[in-house]
Coordinates of C-alpha atoms in Angstrom, one line a residue:
Chain A
M10 CA 0.0 -0.1 0.0
H11 CA 3.1 2.1 -0.2
A12 CA 1.2 5.0 -3.4
D13 CA -1.8 4.6 -0.5
A14 CA 0.8 6.0 2.3
C15 CA 1.9 8.5 -0.8
A16 CA -1.8 9.7 -0.8
P17 CA -0.8 13.5 0.2
A18 CA -2.3 16.0 1.8
P19 CA -1.8 19.5 0.2
G20 CA 2.2 20.4 0.6
A21 CA 2.9 17.1 1.5
A22 CA 3.9 16.6 -2.4
Q23 CA 7.8 17.0 -1.9
T24 CA 7.9 14.1 1.3
C25 CA 6.5 11.8 -1.1
R26 CA 8.7 12.1 -3.8
A27 CA 11.3 10.3 -2.6
A28 CA 9.5 7.4 -2.2
S29 CA 7.8 7.3 -5.3
P30 CA 7.4 4.2 -6.7
A31 CA 8.8 3.2 -10.2
I32 CA 6.7 4.7 -13.2
E33 CA 6.5 1.5 -16.2
E34 CA 6.0 2.0 -19.6
A35 CA 4.4 -2.0 -20.6
H36 CA 2.7 -3.5 -23.3
C37 CA -0.1 -5.1 -22.7
P38 CA -2.3 -7.4 -23.9
V39 CA -6.0 -6.8 -24.0
V40 CA -8.5 -9.3 -22.5
R41 CA -11.3 -8.1 -23.1
H42 CA -12.9 -4.8 -24.9
A43 CA -16.8 -4.5 -25.0
W44 CA -19.5 -2.2 -26.0
V45 CA -21.0 -1.0 -22.5
N46 CA -23.6 1.0 -24.2
R47 CA -23.5 2.8 -28.2
E48 CA -20.8 5.0 -26.8
C49 CA -18.8 3.7 -24.2
R50 CA -16.0 1.0 -24.4
H51 CA -14.8 -1.4 -20.9
L52 CA -11.5 -2.5 -21.9
V53 CA -9.4 -5.4 -20.0
L54 CA -5.5 -5.6 -20.0
A55 CA -3.7 -7.9 -18.5
A56 CA -1.3 -5.8 -16.6
P57 CA 2.3 -5.8 -14.8
D58 CA 2.4 -5.9 -11.2
P59 CA 3.4 -1.8 -10.9
F60 CA 0.3 -1.3 -12.1
L61 CA -1.8 -3.5 -9.7
A62 CA -0.4 -1.0 -7.1
A63 CA -2.7 1.9 -8.7
T64 CA -4.7 3.7 -6.4
P65 CA -8.4 5.2 -6.9
G66 CA -8.2 8.4 -9.1
Q67 CA -4.3 7.4 -10.4
F68 CA -4.4 7.3 -13.8
F69 CA -2.6 5.1 -17.2
H70 CA -1.2 7.2 -20.2
L71 CA -2.2 4.7 -23.4
R72 CA -0.8 5.0 -27.0
C73 CA -3.5 4.6 -29.0
P74 CA -3.4 2.2 -32.1
A75 CA -2.5 3.6 -35.8
T76 CA -5.6 2.6 -37.9
S77 CA -6.6 3.4 -41.7
E78 CA -9.3 6.1 -40.0
A79 CA -8.2 7.2 -36.6
R80 CA -4.6 8.4 -35.1
A81 CA -3.3 9.9 -32.6
F82 CA -0.3 11.7 -31.6
L83 CA -0.4 11.6 -27.9
R84 CA -1.3 9.8 -25.5
R85 CA -4.7 9.6 -23.9
P86 CA -4.5 10.0 -20.5
M87 CA -7.2 7.4 -18.6
S88 CA -7.9 6.9 -15.2
L89 CA -9.0 3.0 -13.8
Y90 CA -12.1 1.7 -13.8
S91 CA -10.8 -1.2 -12.2
L92 CA -8.6 -3.0 -10.3
D93 CA -8.0 -6.8 -10.0
R94 CA -5.1 -7.8 -8.3
S95 CA -5.8 -11.7 -8.3
R96 CA -6.1 -11.7 -12.1
G97 CA -3.7 -9.0 -12.9
Q98 CA -6.0 -6.8 -14.9
V99 CA -6.7 -3.4 -15.3
E100 CA -9.6 -2.1 -16.9
F101 CA -11.1 1.2 -18.5
L102 CA -14.5 2.4 -19.4
Y103 CA -13.7 5.1 -22.2
K104 CA -16.4 7.0 -24.5
V105 CA -15.8 7.2 -27.6
T106 CA -15.3 11.0 -29.2
G107 CA -12.3 12.0 -31.0
A108 CA -9.3 10.7 -32.8
G109 CA -7.8 8.7 -30.0
T110 CA -10.7 6.8 -28.8
R111 CA -11.7 6.5 -31.9
A112 CA -8.0 4.5 -32.8
L113 CA -8.4 2.6 -28.9
A114 CA -11.7 1.3 -29.8
S115 CA -10.4 -0.2 -33.2
L116 CA -8.5 -2.9 -30.5
E117 CA -8.9 -6.1 -30.1
R118 CA -8.4 -9.4 -27.7
G119 CA -5.4 -10.2 -28.1
D120 CA -3.7 -6.8 -29.2
V121 CA -1.5 -5.4 -27.5
V122 CA -1.2 -1.9 -26.0
N123 CA 1.5 0.5 -24.5
V124 CA 0.6 1.8 -21.5
L125 CA 2.4 4.5 -18.9
G126 CA 1.5 4.2 -15.5
P127 CA 0.6 3.8 -12.8
L128 CA 0.3 8.2 -12.5
G129 CA -1.2 11.1 -10.5
T130 CA -2.2 11.6 -7.5
G131 CA -5.6 9.7 -6.5
F132 CA -8.2 10.0 -4.3
N133 CA -6.6 10.9 -0.1
L134 CA -8.7 7.9 2.2
H135 CA -6.9 8.5 5.1
K136 CA -10.3 9.9 6.8
V137 CA -12.9 8.3 4.7
G138 CA -15.3 6.1 7.1
G139 CA -18.6 6.8 7.7
H140 CA -20.9 7.6 5.0
A141 CA -19.9 8.2 1.4
L142 CA -21.6 10.3 -1.9
L143 CA -19.9 9.7 -4.8
L144 CA -21.5 11.7 -7.8
G145 CA -20.6 11.5 -11.0
R146 CA -21.8 12.2 -14.3
G147 CA -21.1 10.2 -17.9
T148 CA -17.6 8.7 -17.7
G149 CA -16.8 10.4 -14.9
V150 CA -18.7 8.2 -13.0
A151 CA -15.9 5.0 -14.5
T152 CA -13.5 6.5 -11.6
L153 CA -15.7 6.4 -9.2
N154 CA -16.5 3.1 -9.5
H155 CA -12.6 1.8 -8.7
L156 CA -13.0 4.3 -5.1
A157 CA -16.4 2.8 -4.9
E158 CA -14.7 -0.8 -4.6
C159 CA -12.1 0.7 -2.4
L160 CA -14.7 1.8 -0.2
R161 CA -16.5 -0.9 0.2
E162 CA -13.1 -3.2 0.5
R163 CA -13.1 -1.6 4.0
H164 CA -17.0 -1.8 4.2
V165 CA -17.3 1.6 3.9
R166 CA -21.3 2.7 3.7
V167 CA -21.5 4.3 -0.5
T168 CA -24.4 6.2 -1.6
A169 CA -23.4 6.3 -5.9
V170 CA -25.4 9.3 -7.2
L171 CA -25.0 8.7 -11.3
S172 CA -26.0 10.6 -13.8
A173 CA -26.4 11.0 -17.5
R174 CA -28.1 12.4 -20.6
T175 CA -30.6 9.5 -21.5
R176 CA -30.8 6.2 -19.1
E177 CA -29.2 4.0 -21.9
G178 CA -26.0 6.5 -21.5
L179 CA -25.8 5.4 -17.7
V180 CA -22.9 3.2 -17.0
S181 CA -21.5 1.2 -13.7
E182 CA -24.8 0.9 -12.4
D183 CA -25.7 -3.3 -11.7
R184 CA -21.5 -3.5 -11.2
L185 CA -21.8 -1.2 -8.1
A186 CA -25.1 -2.2 -7.0
G187 CA -23.1 -5.6 -7.0
R188 CA -20.5 -4.5 -4.4
G189 CA -23.4 -3.0 -1.9
V190 CA -23.6 0.5 -2.9
Q191 CA -26.7 2.1 -3.2
T192 CA -27.3 3.4 -6.0
L193 CA -29.6 6.3 -7.5
C194 CA -29.7 7.7 -11.3
V195 CA -30.9 10.8 -12.8
T196 CA -31.0 11.8 -16.8
D197 CA -31.3 14.8 -18.2
E198 CA -34.2 13.1 -20.6
D199 CA -36.6 12.4 -17.4
G200 CA -34.9 16.0 -15.5
S201 CA -34.1 14.7 -12.5
S202 CA -30.6 15.7 -13.1
D203 CA -31.2 19.6 -12.8
M204 CA -29.1 20.5 -10.4
V205 CA -31.9 22.2 -8.6
R206 CA -33.7 19.1 -8.3
L207 CA -29.9 17.1 -7.7
G208 CA -29.6 19.4 -5.6
E209 CA -33.0 18.5 -3.2
T210 CA -32.1 15.2 -3.3
L211 CA -28.4 15.1 -2.5
R212 CA -30.1 17.5 0.6
K213 CA -32.5 14.9 1.1
L214 CA -30.2 11.6 1.6
H215 CA -28.1 13.5 3.5
D216 CA -30.7 14.4 6.1
Q217 CA -31.8 10.2 6.2
A218 CA -28.3 9.1 6.7
P219 CA -26.0 12.1 6.4
F220 CA -22.6 11.8 4.5
S221 CA -19.0 12.6 5.9
F222 CA -17.2 12.3 2.5
V223 CA -18.1 13.1 -0.6
A224 CA -16.0 12.5 -4.0
T225 CA -16.9 14.0 -7.7
C226 CA -15.9 13.1 -11.2
G227 CA -17.5 14.2 -14.4
S228 CA -19.0 18.1 -13.7
Q229 CA -17.7 21.3 -13.5
R230 CA -21.9 22.1 -12.6
M231 CA -21.7 19.0 -10.0
I232 CA -18.5 20.5 -8.3
R233 CA -20.3 23.7 -8.2
L234 CA -22.8 22.0 -6.7
L235 CA -21.1 20.7 -4.1
Q236 CA -19.5 23.6 -3.1
S237 CA -22.4 25.5 -2.9
L238 CA -24.9 23.4 -1.3
E239 CA -26.0 23.9 2.3
G240 CA -24.6 20.5 4.7
L241 CA -22.9 18.9 2.4
R242 CA -20.2 22.3 1.2
D243 CA -18.5 21.6 4.4
L244 CA -17.8 18.2 4.5
A245 CA -14.3 16.8 3.2
G246 CA -15.2 16.5 -0.8
Q247 CA -12.7 15.8 -4.0
A248 CA -13.2 16.1 -7.3
A249 CA -11.3 14.2 -10.1
I250 CA -10.4 16.5 -12.6
E251 CA -9.8 15.8 -17.4
Q252 CA -8.0 18.1 -18.8
P253 CA -5.7 17.7 -21.9
M254 CA -2.6 16.0 -21.3
A255 CA 0.7 15.1 -23.6
C256 CA 3.6 14.0 -20.7
A257 CA 1.3 13.0 -18.2
L258 CA 4.8 13.1 -15.9
G259 CA 4.9 16.6 -14.8
M260 CA 7.6 17.5 -17.2
C261 CA 5.5 19.4 -19.9
W262 CA 2.7 21.9 -17.8
A263 CA 0.4 21.7 -20.9
C264 CA -2.5 19.6 -18.2
V265 CA -2.5 22.6 -15.8
H266 CA -5.7 23.8 -14.0
P267 CA -6.2 27.0 -11.8
V268 CA -6.2 25.7 -8.1
R269 CA -6.5 28.4 -4.9
Q270 CA -3.1 28.1 -2.9
A271 CA -4.9 26.1 0.1
A272 CA -8.7 26.2 1.0
G273 CA -10.3 29.5 2.2
T274 CA -7.9 31.8 0.2
S275 CA -8.2 33.2 -3.0
A276 CA -4.3 33.2 -4.1
I277 CA -5.0 31.5 -7.2
R278 CA -2.1 29.4 -8.7
Y279 CA -2.1 26.7 -11.8
E280 CA -1.2 23.4 -10.7
R281 CA -0.4 19.8 -12.9
V282 CA -3.2 17.8 -13.2
C283 CA -0.8 14.9 -13.5
V284 CA 0.8 15.4 -10.7
E285 CA -0.7 17.4 -8.2
G286 CA -4.3 16.2 -9.7
P287 CA -5.8 14.5 -11.0
V288 CA -8.0 14.5 -8.3
F289 CA -8.0 17.7 -5.7
D290 CA -10.2 18.9 -2.8
L291 CA -13.3 20.4 -3.7
A292 CA -12.2 22.9 -1.4
R293 CA -9.0 24.1 -3.6
L294 CA -11.3 24.4 -6.4
P295 CA -12.3 27.8 -7.5
T296 CA -15.7 28.4 -8.5
Chain B
M17 CA 31.8 -1.7 -28.8
T18 CA 31.5 1.6 -30.5
D19 CA 32.9 5.0 -29.4
L20 CA 30.0 7.4 -28.5
S21 CA 31.3 10.3 -26.6
V22 CA 31.6 13.8 -27.4
S23 CA 33.3 16.8 -26.6
I24 CA 30.9 19.6 -27.0
G25 CA 33.4 22.9 -26.1
S26 CA 34.9 21.7 -23.4
L27 CA 32.8 19.8 -21.7
H28 CA 32.9 15.7 -22.6
L29 CA 29.7 13.5 -22.6
D30 CA 29.4 10.0 -23.0
N31 CA 27.4 10.2 -25.4
P32 CA 25.5 12.0 -28.0
V33 CA 21.6 12.3 -26.7
M34 CA 20.2 14.3 -24.3
P35 CA 16.8 16.0 -23.5
A36 CA 15.8 18.9 -25.0
S37 CA 14.8 21.6 -22.9
G38 CA 11.5 21.4 -21.1
T39 CA 10.8 18.3 -21.5
F40 CA 12.7 16.8 -18.8
G41 CA 11.9 16.3 -15.0
E42 CA 12.5 14.4 -12.2
A43 CA 9.5 12.3 -12.8
M44 CA 12.1 10.7 -16.0
A45 CA 14.0 8.7 -13.3
R46 CA 11.1 7.1 -11.8
A47 CA 10.3 5.9 -15.9
I48 CA 13.8 5.0 -17.3
D49 CA 17.7 5.2 -16.3
I50 CA 18.7 8.8 -16.0
N51 CA 22.3 7.7 -15.8
R52 CA 22.8 6.6 -19.4
L53 CA 21.9 9.9 -21.2
G54 CA 24.8 12.2 -22.4
A55 CA 23.5 15.1 -20.4
I56 CA 20.7 16.7 -18.5
V57 CA 19.1 19.5 -19.5
T58 CA 16.7 20.9 -17.7
K59 CA 13.3 23.0 -18.0
T60 CA 14.1 26.6 -18.4
I61 CA 13.9 28.9 -14.8
T62 CA 13.9 32.3 -15.0
E63 CA 14.7 34.4 -12.0
E64 CA 11.4 35.2 -10.4
A65 CA 8.7 32.5 -10.2
R66 CA 6.4 32.5 -13.2
E67 CA 2.7 31.1 -13.4
G68 CA 3.0 30.5 -17.3
N69 CA 0.3 30.8 -19.5
P70 CA -3.5 30.4 -19.4
P71 CA -4.8 27.0 -20.8
P72 CA -5.8 25.2 -22.6
R73 CA -2.2 24.7 -23.2
V74 CA -1.4 22.2 -26.5
A75 CA -3.3 21.4 -29.2
E76 CA -2.6 18.0 -30.9
F77 CA -1.5 17.3 -34.8
A78 CA -1.0 14.1 -37.0
D79 CA 2.9 14.3 -36.5
A80 CA 3.0 17.7 -34.2
T81 CA 2.2 19.3 -30.8
L82 CA 1.7 23.4 -30.5
F83 CA 2.7 24.4 -26.8
S84 CA 1.5 27.2 -25.3
I85 CA 3.5 26.8 -21.9
G86 CA 5.1 30.1 -20.9
I87 CA 8.2 29.0 -18.8
P88 CA 6.0 28.3 -15.5
G89 CA 8.5 27.7 -12.7
K90 CA 9.5 27.9 -9.3
G91 CA 12.4 30.6 -9.4
V92 CA 16.2 30.3 -9.8
G93 CA 16.3 29.7 -5.4
H94 CA 13.8 27.2 -6.3
Y95 CA 16.5 25.3 -8.7
L96 CA 19.6 25.7 -6.8
D97 CA 17.6 24.4 -3.6
T98 CA 16.1 21.4 -4.9
Q99 CA 17.0 21.0 -8.6
V100 CA 21.1 21.1 -8.5
P101 CA 21.0 18.5 -5.5
F102 CA 18.3 16.4 -7.6
Y103 CA 20.3 15.6 -10.0
R104 CA 23.9 16.0 -8.8
A105 CA 22.5 12.7 -7.8
F106 CA 23.4 11.1 -11.3
R107 CA 26.0 10.9 -13.4
P108 CA 24.9 13.2 -16.7
P109 CA 26.3 16.5 -16.6
L110 CA 23.4 19.0 -15.7
V111 CA 23.1 21.8 -18.3
A112 CA 20.4 24.8 -17.0
S113 CA 18.3 26.1 -19.2
V114 CA 18.2 29.9 -18.6
S115 CA 15.7 32.9 -19.8
A116 CA 14.8 36.8 -19.1
D117 CA 13.5 39.3 -20.3
T118 CA 17.2 41.8 -19.6
V119 CA 20.4 41.0 -21.0
E120 CA 21.3 41.5 -17.2
G121 CA 18.9 39.0 -16.2
F122 CA 20.4 36.6 -18.4
A123 CA 23.9 38.0 -16.6
R124 CA 22.8 37.3 -13.5
L125 CA 21.1 34.1 -14.1
A126 CA 24.6 33.1 -14.9
R127 CA 26.2 34.4 -12.4
A128 CA 23.7 32.4 -9.4
L129 CA 24.5 29.4 -11.1
S130 CA 28.1 28.6 -11.4
I131 CA 28.1 27.2 -8.7
P132 CA 29.2 22.5 -8.2
G133 CA 26.9 20.3 -9.8
V134 CA 26.1 22.7 -13.2
A135 CA 28.1 21.6 -16.0
A136 CA 27.2 24.3 -18.7
I137 CA 24.2 26.9 -19.0
E138 CA 21.8 26.8 -22.1
A139 CA 20.5 30.0 -23.0
N140 CA 17.3 30.1 -24.0
V141 CA 16.9 33.5 -26.1
S142 CA 12.9 32.9 -27.8
C143 CA 11.8 34.8 -24.9
P144 CA 10.6 38.5 -25.2
N145 CA 13.2 41.5 -24.8
L146 CA 11.6 43.7 -22.8
R147 CA 14.1 47.0 -24.3
K148 CA 12.8 45.5 -27.6
H149 CA 9.6 46.2 -27.4
G150 CA 9.2 42.5 -26.5
L151 CA 11.1 41.3 -30.0
A152 CA 12.8 37.5 -29.0
F153 CA 16.2 38.5 -28.2
G154 CA 16.9 35.2 -30.9
M155 CA 15.3 37.3 -33.3
D156 CA 18.2 40.1 -32.7
A157 CA 21.7 38.8 -33.6
Q158 CA 22.6 41.7 -31.7
A159 CA 20.8 41.3 -28.6
T160 CA 21.9 37.2 -28.8
H161 CA 25.6 38.1 -29.1
D162 CA 25.2 40.8 -25.8
V163 CA 23.1 38.2 -24.1
V164 CA 26.2 35.4 -24.9
R165 CA 28.5 37.9 -24.2
A166 CA 27.2 39.2 -21.3
M167 CA 26.9 35.3 -19.5
S168 CA 29.9 34.2 -20.7
A169 CA 31.5 37.6 -18.8
A170 CA 29.2 36.6 -15.4
T171 CA 30.6 32.3 -16.1
S172 CA 33.3 30.7 -16.1
L173 CA 31.0 28.0 -16.8
P174 CA 30.4 27.1 -20.8
V175 CA 27.2 29.3 -22.4
W176 CA 25.2 27.8 -25.1
A177 CA 22.7 29.6 -26.8
K178 CA 19.9 27.4 -27.5
L179 CA 18.2 29.5 -31.6
T180 CA 14.9 30.3 -31.8
P181 CA 13.9 29.1 -35.9
N182 CA 11.2 31.9 -36.1
V183 CA 14.2 34.1 -37.7
G184 CA 15.0 34.9 -41.3
D185 CA 18.5 34.4 -41.7
I186 CA 19.7 32.0 -39.1
A187 CA 23.4 31.8 -39.7
E188 CA 23.7 35.4 -39.1
I189 CA 22.1 34.5 -35.3
A190 CA 24.6 31.4 -35.4
C191 CA 27.7 33.3 -36.2
A192 CA 26.5 36.5 -33.3
A193 CA 26.0 33.9 -30.3
E194 CA 30.0 32.5 -31.1
A195 CA 31.0 36.1 -31.6
G196 CA 29.3 36.4 -28.1
G197 CA 31.2 33.5 -26.7
A198 CA 28.8 30.7 -27.0
Q199 CA 30.9 27.0 -27.0
A200 CA 27.8 25.6 -28.6
L201 CA 24.9 26.2 -30.1
V202 CA 21.4 24.5 -29.6
V203 CA 19.1 24.3 -33.6
A204 CA 16.7 25.1 -32.0
N205 CA 13.4 25.4 -30.4
A206 CA 9.9 25.9 -31.2
L207 CA 8.6 27.0 -34.7
L208 CA 5.8 30.0 -33.6
G209 CA 2.3 28.7 -34.9
M210 CA -1.3 29.0 -34.3
A211 CA -4.3 27.0 -34.8
V212 CA -7.9 27.7 -34.4
D213 CA -10.9 25.6 -33.3
T214 CA -13.8 25.6 -36.4
A215 CA -16.1 24.7 -33.9
T216 CA -15.9 26.8 -31.3
F217 CA -14.2 29.7 -33.2
L218 CA -11.5 29.6 -30.3
P219 CA -7.4 29.8 -30.6
R220 CA -6.6 26.1 -30.1
V221 CA -4.0 27.2 -27.5
G222 CA -4.8 29.9 -24.5
S223 CA -2.5 31.9 -25.8
V224 CA -3.5 32.4 -29.0
T225 CA 0.0 31.6 -30.7
G226 CA 2.7 28.5 -29.3
G227 CA 5.4 26.6 -30.5
L228 CA 5.2 23.8 -32.7
T229 CA 7.0 20.8 -31.9
G230 CA 7.5 16.9 -33.1
P231 CA 8.3 14.6 -36.0
A232 CA 6.8 17.4 -38.7
T233 CA 9.2 20.2 -38.2
R234 CA 12.4 18.1 -38.5
P235 CA 13.1 19.0 -42.2
I236 CA 13.1 23.1 -41.2
L237 CA 14.8 22.3 -38.0
L238 CA 17.3 20.0 -40.2
R239 CA 18.1 23.2 -42.7
M240 CA 18.5 24.7 -40.2
A241 CA 21.2 23.1 -38.0
H242 CA 22.5 22.7 -41.8
Q243 CA 23.2 26.3 -42.3
C244 CA 24.7 26.6 -38.9
V245 CA 26.9 24.0 -39.1
E246 CA 28.8 25.9 -42.3
A247 CA 28.3 29.5 -41.1
V248 CA 30.1 28.4 -37.7
S249 CA 32.9 26.1 -35.9
I250 CA 31.6 25.8 -32.7
P251 CA 29.6 22.7 -32.1
V252 CA 26.3 22.7 -33.0
I253 CA 23.2 20.1 -31.1
G254 CA 20.5 19.6 -33.3
C255 CA 17.1 19.3 -32.0
G256 CA 13.9 19.1 -33.9
G257 CA 11.7 16.3 -34.4
I258 CA 13.7 14.0 -33.1
S259 CA 12.6 10.4 -32.1
T260 CA 13.8 7.7 -33.5
A261 CA 17.9 6.7 -34.2
Q262 CA 17.6 7.1 -37.5
D263 CA 16.2 11.1 -37.1
A264 CA 19.4 11.9 -34.7
L265 CA 21.7 10.4 -37.3
E266 CA 20.1 13.0 -40.1
Y267 CA 21.1 15.5 -37.8
L268 CA 24.6 13.9 -36.9
L269 CA 25.2 13.4 -40.5
V270 CA 24.7 17.1 -41.5
G271 CA 27.7 17.9 -39.2
A272 CA 25.5 18.1 -35.3
R273 CA 27.8 16.7 -32.9
A274 CA 25.2 15.7 -30.1
V275 CA 21.2 15.8 -30.9
Q276 CA 18.2 16.8 -28.7
V277 CA 15.6 14.6 -28.2
G278 CA 11.7 16.6 -26.3
T279 CA 8.6 15.8 -27.8
A280 CA 9.3 12.5 -28.2
S281 CA 9.5 12.0 -24.2
F282 CA 6.0 12.8 -24.1
V283 CA 4.9 10.3 -26.5
S284 CA 7.6 7.3 -24.8
P285 CA 9.7 8.4 -22.0
R286 CA 11.8 6.0 -23.1
A287 CA 12.7 7.6 -26.7
M288 CA 16.1 9.1 -25.8
L289 CA 16.9 5.4 -24.8
D290 CA 15.5 4.0 -28.0
V291 CA 18.0 6.9 -29.9
L292 CA 20.8 6.1 -28.3
E293 CA 20.2 2.3 -28.7
G294 CA 19.7 3.0 -32.4
L295 CA 22.7 4.5 -32.9
E296 CA 25.0 1.7 -31.1
T297 CA 23.3 -0.4 -33.2
F298 CA 23.5 1.5 -36.5
C299 CA 27.1 2.2 -35.8
G300 CA 27.6 -1.5 -34.5
E301 CA 26.3 -2.7 -38.1
R302 CA 28.3 -0.8 -40.1
G303 CA 31.4 -0.8 -38.3
I304 CA 31.8 2.7 -37.3
R305 CA 34.4 3.0 -34.3
R306 CA 34.1 6.0 -33.6
L307 CA 30.3 8.0 -33.5
Q308 CA 31.9 11.6 -34.0
D309 CA 34.1 10.1 -37.2
I310 CA 30.4 10.7 -39.6
V311 CA 29.3 13.7 -38.2
G312 CA 29.2 16.3 -41.4
G313 CA 29.6 12.6 -43.2
M314 CA 26.3 13.6 -45.8
K315 CA 27.2 13.2 -49.0
H316 CA 26.2 15.1 -52.0
H317 CA 24.7 14.0 -55.3
P318 CA 26.8 14.5 -58.2
R319 CA 26.0 17.4 -60.8
F320 CA 25.9 16.9 -64.4
Q321 CA 27.1 19.9 -65.9

């Protein structure tokens, strides 16, 4: 659990660095690759041991194969959907959108993908106990799935609120339910994902069984909701952020995101999503 | 066993492969054995801390990237306190890349970096000169000369000048840097470019223009390295679009003594080692005992009069 011991409090990155584990560039055979709905694919790769030390919120950098119709020069960062230590597998869930993911979508069982990782600073789970609320939108739910699985292993009570445009676009609901996560789905098509209604829903859930921790991924509006919602805004919360990335090793400084220097201050600085992130404290994200 | 070593002015390198400034960091030591590199070149530092440019900072093309980073960093003090001690634990000589917006600023940085653990200083002259209405030092022969001269006067360490390719006559700038006292030239930095997202009508990088790098730029940068080799007698270090040993060989054949690998390290942190191993293999197959023997070895097509 060395990577976990490294889950940094803000400003603790320095002390972690010396003990930072190796970053592996590995050729991973595709074990399974299937559509989960019209837009998203589930990719399972055979992984070397160093990959299996990845913690929730960390990510891998995948080299996209060149195909006749899609080619991506840079790698694509992808957060972990799940991890199976006994089988030696890492899993990803991604939406097919641009050239990179279209190229990835062409991978077939037995093909080999060049993968770099594990990378980044994941969720800080030091003080997580009680009742955790995970709020995900679209494929942001993928990142929260691995977090949910780890929390359930620690017997933490987890409620996951999953949001998508349509019922069909919801991912991971069954998988989460299978792990004993209480799931609630909201969509744009029935209006339940609307921020006002979602806020009421969250407050009701909080009244029934108060949350002690919140995590979100996939929506800027959800970040703002969690930052503003009475009752929830004072909880320890973390958000996984996405940003176009080049090296993913903290060298190029392309993937920066504005964050507060410390919670409660107004001074903003750029931090690297690939090193200081992709997970940031909600209190440090500017509204 | 091929001798890959090379002398760049007074600095001796075990091999000619090193990172391009801004494409290397401490994390590289977690991904590859950086002791195998010919030198370590760090990201450009400035005297004061800088936040850099607003995102988005990168746009991607089929064979190139457009970066608009803006030299963020924690300043020279942080570099001296943390980076120099970190890299001192590794064997390759450390080359510190610096930038400033005045000639005096360049000189002060050169003086501050003249400490054990720093082997050479690379002047990144692609930044705007405050006294010349923001025109980059490197676009002006006199300014380039003045920067290198002031740095050379301020330090006994070798000074390398990393030229900008965004000029009409790079040979003129190369000669100015040589006259200023540069021990080597790095040819070259990124090509100025821009791109617009036709869906949003927004520029694809936050500061509108950025630096184009990657394999697509290699023919242009190779041409410039060639022109500089013809113009000066100090060593030229080739930089631009190198991701394989074949790419590096092109630069060596036109007369560059060493190479810097940049954007390729973003695609694979192993890129520099791949180049190095590829050079060894090439020399082995060709029976080349000293890699430097092929420097400038480009032949010419016969001409029919």
